Amino acid sequence: MFGCARVVYNDCLRVRDEAYANEEKINDTEIQRRVITLAKATPERAWLGEVTSVALVQACRDARRAYRNWFDSLQGTRKGPKIRHPKPRRKRGRQSIRLTRNGFTLHGERLYVPKVGDIKVEWSRELPSVPSSVTVIREPDGRYYASFVVERETVPLPSCDREVGIDLGLNALVVTSDGESIPNPRFLRRAQRRLKRAQRALSRKQKGSANRAKARHRVAVLHRKVRDARLDHAHKTALRLVRDNQAVYAEDLAVSGLARTRLAKSVHDAGWAQLLRLIGEKAEQYGRTFHQVGRFTPTSQTCSACGAKDGPKPLHVRSWQCKACGVVHDRDVNAARNVLAAGRAERLNACGGTIRPGAPLARPGETGTHRGVA
Ligand SMILES: [Zn+2]
């Protein structure tokens, strides 16, 4: 089924690319007819009939979404960073299929998928409601996951009057405007070092050899451990920030100065985006506010005490004294304070100046993005 969904996805991209090149208008129904219905009738794609068509239709939809995102980004109707042309799915690596409501059933503890059968599931938690879809994922380390989309009720926490700005950092994961520093835990750094070593070992192995396959599996397992450790830490950090504060402010990664440097891209991008997503989700769940500062502000160059701009500072400058008012700043705490001020100002503008600190203000669409399972 993974293979079929992958082929349908890639066929969709090809059909769309060809239509685009020939300036041919082609609608979604026609594409679906060509890559599923008509393809099934050909000897090269006859095996598509062996799996449930729900998975194939979803692959078509995924391809349409990916193509549309790229297209909207090209035409400038989509906000955020530029999106590249969707890449074909590959046989190696993470595989996934999505099944909508009519494409699966829950038989007690088991997940039933047509033409596959009952699948035993190791439940990580009880589902809070009837799931509307399930994504079955096969990770490169050979593990399978079932991820359900469910409705969940919000559980507002009693309101408090603390607000915080956070600075995402290279040394510490997060520094808050209160001066607290939340580092990446030691075990995560250790796992990252081990992963680097395993990757080097993999690159030395002969292509196509059994040892290379073994090394690749080792890398995949370490990848999973790093990923799980990072996710776990991000969950805890996000929960703490949301629980202790009525509002959390952060820089939007698209406008953040540091996130756009090459250094940050390679090492921390994924971790930062994940943390921000979790803060947004938890804020929504617990009735708190999460706001991302959408306009670029030179947070590390501005004095948070008097507002004077002090010029750019290389990354190794950890603390500095403001030439205008003489206050000595920790680089990251100062940045977090500026984020807090900029975030408050943006919210103030957004709601016509009726805001007081600590006032709960949750508007739909403001509490971060809600991403479904891809
Ligand atoms: Zn100053």
XYZ file of C-alpha atoms and ligand atoms in Angstrom:
375
model
C 0.000 0.000 0.000
C 2.885 2.370 0.761
C 4.326 1.657 -2.676
C 1.001 2.207 -4.438
C 0.387 5.509 -2.643
C 3.908 6.620 -3.523
C 3.503 5.763 -7.208
C 0.129 7.524 -7.410
C 1.603 10.606 -5.712
C 4.523 10.696 -8.139
C 2.260 10.075 -11.149
C 0.111 13.011 -10.015
C 3.133 15.286 -9.903
C 4.214 14.134 -13.363
C 0.775 14.657 -14.914
C 0.573 18.134 -13.367
C 4.084 19.030 -14.510
C 3.314 17.906 -18.059
C 0.048 19.829 -18.106
C 1.845 22.892 -16.777
C 4.584 22.618 -19.425
C 2.005 22.223 -22.224
C -0.117 25.049 -20.794
C -2.958 22.573 -20.611
C -5.774 23.167 -18.121
C -6.548 19.965 -16.293
C -8.877 19.543 -13.336
C -8.404 17.449 -10.221
C -11.027 14.868 -11.146
C -9.355 14.255 -14.491
C -5.943 13.813 -12.870
C -7.380 11.351 -10.393
C -9.062 9.465 -13.252
C -5.780 9.219 -15.154
C -3.500 8.165 -12.297
C -5.931 5.796 -10.564
C -8.882 4.601 -12.651
C -7.188 4.510 -16.057
C -3.828 3.438 -14.644
C -5.390 0.388 -12.965
C -6.467 -0.836 -16.404
C -2.909 -0.856 -17.750
C -0.575 -3.815 -17.200
C 2.150 -1.545 -15.697
C -0.155 -0.272 -12.946
C -2.609 -3.172 -12.589
C -1.343 -3.801 -9.023
C -2.943 -0.541 -7.886
C -6.146 -2.586 -7.687
C -4.711 -4.667 -4.873
C -5.011 -1.910 -2.260
C -7.902 0.127 -0.912
C -8.589 3.069 -3.195
C -9.046 5.444 -0.236
C -5.262 5.493 0.236
C -4.741 6.275 -3.457
C -7.280 9.089 -3.462
C -5.566 10.589 -0.410
C -2.189 10.372 -2.167
C -3.788 12.331 -5.031
C -5.017 14.951 -2.571
C -1.581 15.206 -0.933
C -0.011 15.790 -4.332
C -2.619 18.435 -5.155
C -1.954 20.214 -1.856
C 1.830 20.096 -2.353
C 1.489 21.389 -5.906
C -0.904 24.143 -4.899
C 1.360 25.301 -2.059
C 4.242 25.584 -4.483
C 2.099 27.347 -7.059
C 0.659 29.838 -4.548
C 4.143 30.490 -3.253
C 5.339 31.182 -6.823
C 2.546 33.674 -7.376
C 3.053 35.303 -4.008
C -0.411 34.474 -2.687
C 1.031 32.320 0.057
C 2.701 33.819 3.107
C 5.893 32.540 4.619
C 9.110 31.233 3.144
C 9.299 30.260 -0.537
C 8.192 26.723 -1.214
C 10.042 24.597 -3.713
C 8.538 22.385 -6.353
C 7.250 19.230 -4.634
C 9.740 16.405 -4.699
C 8.748 12.919 -5.801
C 8.365 10.464 -2.924
C 11.155 7.970 -2.643
C 11.178 4.274 -1.948
C 13.730 4.671 0.780
C 12.963 6.596 3.941
C 9.717 7.478 5.637
C 6.580 6.081 3.999
C 3.046 7.081 4.814
C -0.560 6.532 3.826
C -3.590 8.433 4.990
C -7.025 6.893 5.333
C -10.199 8.867 5.856
C -13.227 7.841 7.891
C -14.554 5.333 5.375
C -11.109 3.814 4.800
C -10.565 2.206 8.194
C -12.418 0.828 11.210
C -11.469 0.303 14.816
C -12.177 -3.234 15.974
C -11.752 -2.759 19.684
C -7.999 -2.505 20.171
C -7.264 -3.273 16.551
C -7.095 -1.085 13.479
C -8.790 -2.640 10.476
C -7.632 -1.575 7.027
C -9.395 -3.079 3.986
C -7.252 -5.544 2.020
C -4.659 -5.484 4.809
C -6.652 -6.817 7.736
C -6.674 -6.284 11.474
C -3.534 -4.558 12.711
C -2.517 -4.826 16.331
C -1.901 -1.371 17.796
C 0.188 -0.529 20.833
C -1.859 2.430 22.072
C 0.098 5.345 23.500
C -3.096 6.890 24.874
C -6.840 6.578 24.679
C -8.481 8.412 21.802
C -10.550 11.315 23.170
C -13.066 11.074 20.315
C -13.872 9.117 17.179
C -10.964 9.723 14.789
C -11.711 11.366 11.430
C -8.628 9.946 9.748
C -5.546 7.882 10.383
C -2.046 8.171 8.942
C 0.010 5.012 8.985
C 3.718 5.735 8.880
C 6.666 3.470 8.358
C 9.848 5.048 9.662
C 13.231 4.165 8.093
C 14.164 2.277 11.263
C 11.387 -0.214 10.500
C 8.836 0.943 13.069
C 5.235 1.606 12.199
C 3.069 4.326 13.687
C -0.646 5.054 13.468
C -1.496 8.702 13.975
C -5.175 9.586 14.422
C -6.845 12.932 13.872
C -9.269 13.545 16.716
C -11.315 16.372 18.209
C -10.160 17.435 21.617
C -11.875 19.690 24.109
C -9.972 22.696 25.394
C -9.283 22.713 29.111
C -8.691 26.331 30.143
C -6.268 26.789 33.023
C -7.039 29.407 35.685
C -5.719 32.710 34.355
C -2.530 34.242 35.706
C -0.922 37.636 35.183
C 2.509 36.632 33.942
C 3.606 37.133 30.355
C 6.874 36.068 28.836
C 8.953 36.670 25.732
C 11.232 33.903 24.535
C 14.410 33.942 22.505
C 15.300 30.762 20.653
C 19.002 30.263 20.920
C 21.952 28.282 19.703
C 23.476 27.608 23.113
C 20.327 27.342 25.173
C 17.168 26.132 23.465
C 15.148 28.963 25.025
C 15.986 32.051 27.064
C 13.029 33.858 28.620
C 12.533 37.537 29.346
C 12.539 36.598 33.054
C 16.164 35.578 32.644
C 15.556 31.844 32.742
C 17.598 29.665 30.421
C 16.274 26.307 29.265
C 19.138 24.340 27.720
C 18.974 21.296 25.535
C 19.412 18.334 27.885
C 22.673 16.469 27.999
C 21.251 13.215 26.679
C 20.067 14.984 23.547
C 23.521 16.432 22.896
C 25.080 13.012 23.504
C 22.653 11.324 21.110
C 23.408 13.979 18.504
C 27.131 13.288 18.789
C 26.541 9.547 18.385
C 24.362 10.214 15.356
C 27.115 12.259 13.733
C 29.590 9.421 14.252
C 27.188 6.844 12.821
C 26.594 9.053 9.783
C 30.320 9.283 9.144
C 30.600 5.488 9.419
C 27.746 5.095 6.927
C 29.391 7.374 4.385
C 32.502 5.187 4.406
C 30.629 1.964 3.555
C 30.576 0.584 0.031
C 27.399 1.404 -1.915
C 25.017 -1.541 -2.089
C 26.897 -3.616 0.484
C 25.314 -5.458 3.397
C 27.430 -3.415 5.807
C 26.036 -0.245 4.320
C 22.501 -1.469 4.912
C 23.389 -2.252 8.525
C 25.000 1.143 9.012
C 21.965 2.815 7.464
C 19.699 1.050 9.925
C 21.903 2.154 12.819
C 21.683 5.761 11.620
C 17.894 5.448 11.336
C 17.606 4.126 14.890
C 19.775 6.959 16.248
C 17.736 9.449 14.247
C 14.622 8.157 15.952
C 16.231 8.442 19.386
C 17.325 12.032 18.746
C 13.902 12.863 17.344
C 12.060 11.327 20.298
C 14.356 12.971 22.853
C 13.957 16.360 21.202
C 10.183 16.005 20.928
C 9.875 14.952 24.545
C 11.965 17.880 25.736
C 10.033 20.288 23.478
C 6.720 19.024 24.914
C 7.914 19.610 28.468
C 9.370 23.033 27.694
C 6.237 24.149 25.838
C 3.945 22.925 28.599
C 5.929 24.742 31.267
C 5.943 28.026 29.348
C 2.211 27.839 28.645
C 1.287 26.744 32.162
C 3.324 29.454 33.903
C 2.324 32.332 31.651
C -0.904 33.846 30.407
C 0.794 34.869 27.164
C 3.936 33.639 25.426
C 5.608 35.727 22.735
C 8.182 34.470 20.267
C 9.703 35.628 17.036
C 8.255 34.275 13.832
C 10.981 32.091 12.345
C 10.375 33.649 8.924
C 11.442 37.059 10.238
C 13.894 36.054 12.967
C 17.421 37.279 12.296
C 19.120 34.222 13.705
C 16.884 31.627 12.088
C 17.904 32.958 8.689
C 21.610 32.385 9.162
C 23.143 29.285 7.625
C 24.401 28.069 10.968
C 20.928 28.071 12.489
C 19.384 26.455 9.429
C 21.538 23.401 9.602
C 21.412 22.737 13.321
C 18.321 24.085 14.939
C 15.635 24.896 12.438
C 13.618 21.734 12.932
C 13.807 21.938 16.715
C 12.692 25.562 16.811
C 9.733 25.125 14.480
C 8.621 22.096 16.459
C 8.823 23.929 19.773
C 6.834 26.894 18.447
C 4.189 24.559 17.038
C 3.838 22.810 20.389
C 3.586 26.091 22.311
C 0.818 27.167 19.910
C -1.067 23.908 20.313
C -0.799 23.892 24.089
C -1.799 27.553 24.359
C -4.921 26.733 22.388
C -5.648 23.692 24.492
C -5.219 25.489 27.816
C -6.839 28.794 26.887
C -3.635 30.797 26.876
C -2.226 33.168 24.279
C 0.670 32.492 21.972
C 1.700 35.280 19.658
C 4.524 35.284 17.132
C 6.067 38.639 16.329
C 5.521 38.943 12.603
C 7.681 41.921 11.815
C 11.455 41.877 11.860
C 12.910 43.681 14.870
C 16.653 43.667 15.561
C 16.081 42.050 18.961
C 19.736 41.518 19.762
C 20.790 45.043 18.760
C 18.198 47.045 20.657
C 18.504 47.958 24.329
C 15.430 46.608 26.114
C 15.807 49.252 28.851
C 15.926 52.471 26.810
C 15.237 51.360 23.227
C 18.534 52.641 21.781
C 19.876 50.718 18.789
C 23.383 49.614 19.554
C 24.464 48.120 16.232
C 24.937 44.509 15.153
C 26.715 42.093 17.465
C 28.561 38.989 16.380
C 27.298 35.727 17.893
C 30.198 35.378 20.329
C 29.223 38.595 22.147
C 27.284 37.162 25.102
C 26.772 40.401 27.032
C 27.113 44.085 26.304
C 26.593 47.483 27.873
C 24.190 49.984 26.336
C 26.077 53.133 25.282
C 22.992 55.268 25.809
C 21.817 54.241 29.288
C 24.662 52.134 30.661
C 22.625 49.017 31.450
C 24.555 45.763 31.016
C 22.594 43.164 29.080
C 22.813 39.433 28.693
C 22.456 39.058 24.943
C 19.670 36.455 24.977
C 17.660 37.830 27.899
C 17.742 41.271 26.273
C 16.477 39.744 23.025
C 13.676 37.931 24.879
C 12.631 41.201 26.561
C 12.485 42.893 23.164
C 10.343 40.039 21.856
C 7.990 40.495 24.816
C 7.714 44.255 24.148
C 7.248 43.796 20.388
C 4.667 41.058 20.928
C 2.651 43.172 23.361
C 2.765 46.115 20.962
C 1.521 43.979 18.076
C -1.354 42.585 20.111
C -2.190 46.085 21.336
C -2.425 47.311 17.747
C -4.423 44.289 16.696
C -7.203 44.900 19.192
C -7.410 48.699 19.219
C -5.594 49.465 22.427
C -7.968 47.795 24.871
C -5.488 45.317 26.199
C -3.991 45.230 29.640
C -1.188 42.892 30.568
C -2.508 39.548 31.632
C -5.870 39.973 29.972
C -6.782 36.730 28.290
C -7.005 37.336 24.592
C -7.325 34.303 22.419
C -8.448 35.006 18.938
C -8.795 32.197 16.438
C -5.829 32.021 14.130
C -3.583 33.824 16.542
C -2.564 30.934 18.673
C -0.258 29.370 16.169
C -0.773 27.097 13.264
C -2.761 23.935 13.475
C -1.123 21.396 11.326
C -2.841 18.157 10.646
C -0.849 15.026 10.221
C 0.861 15.186 6.870
Zn 19.921 51.465 26.907
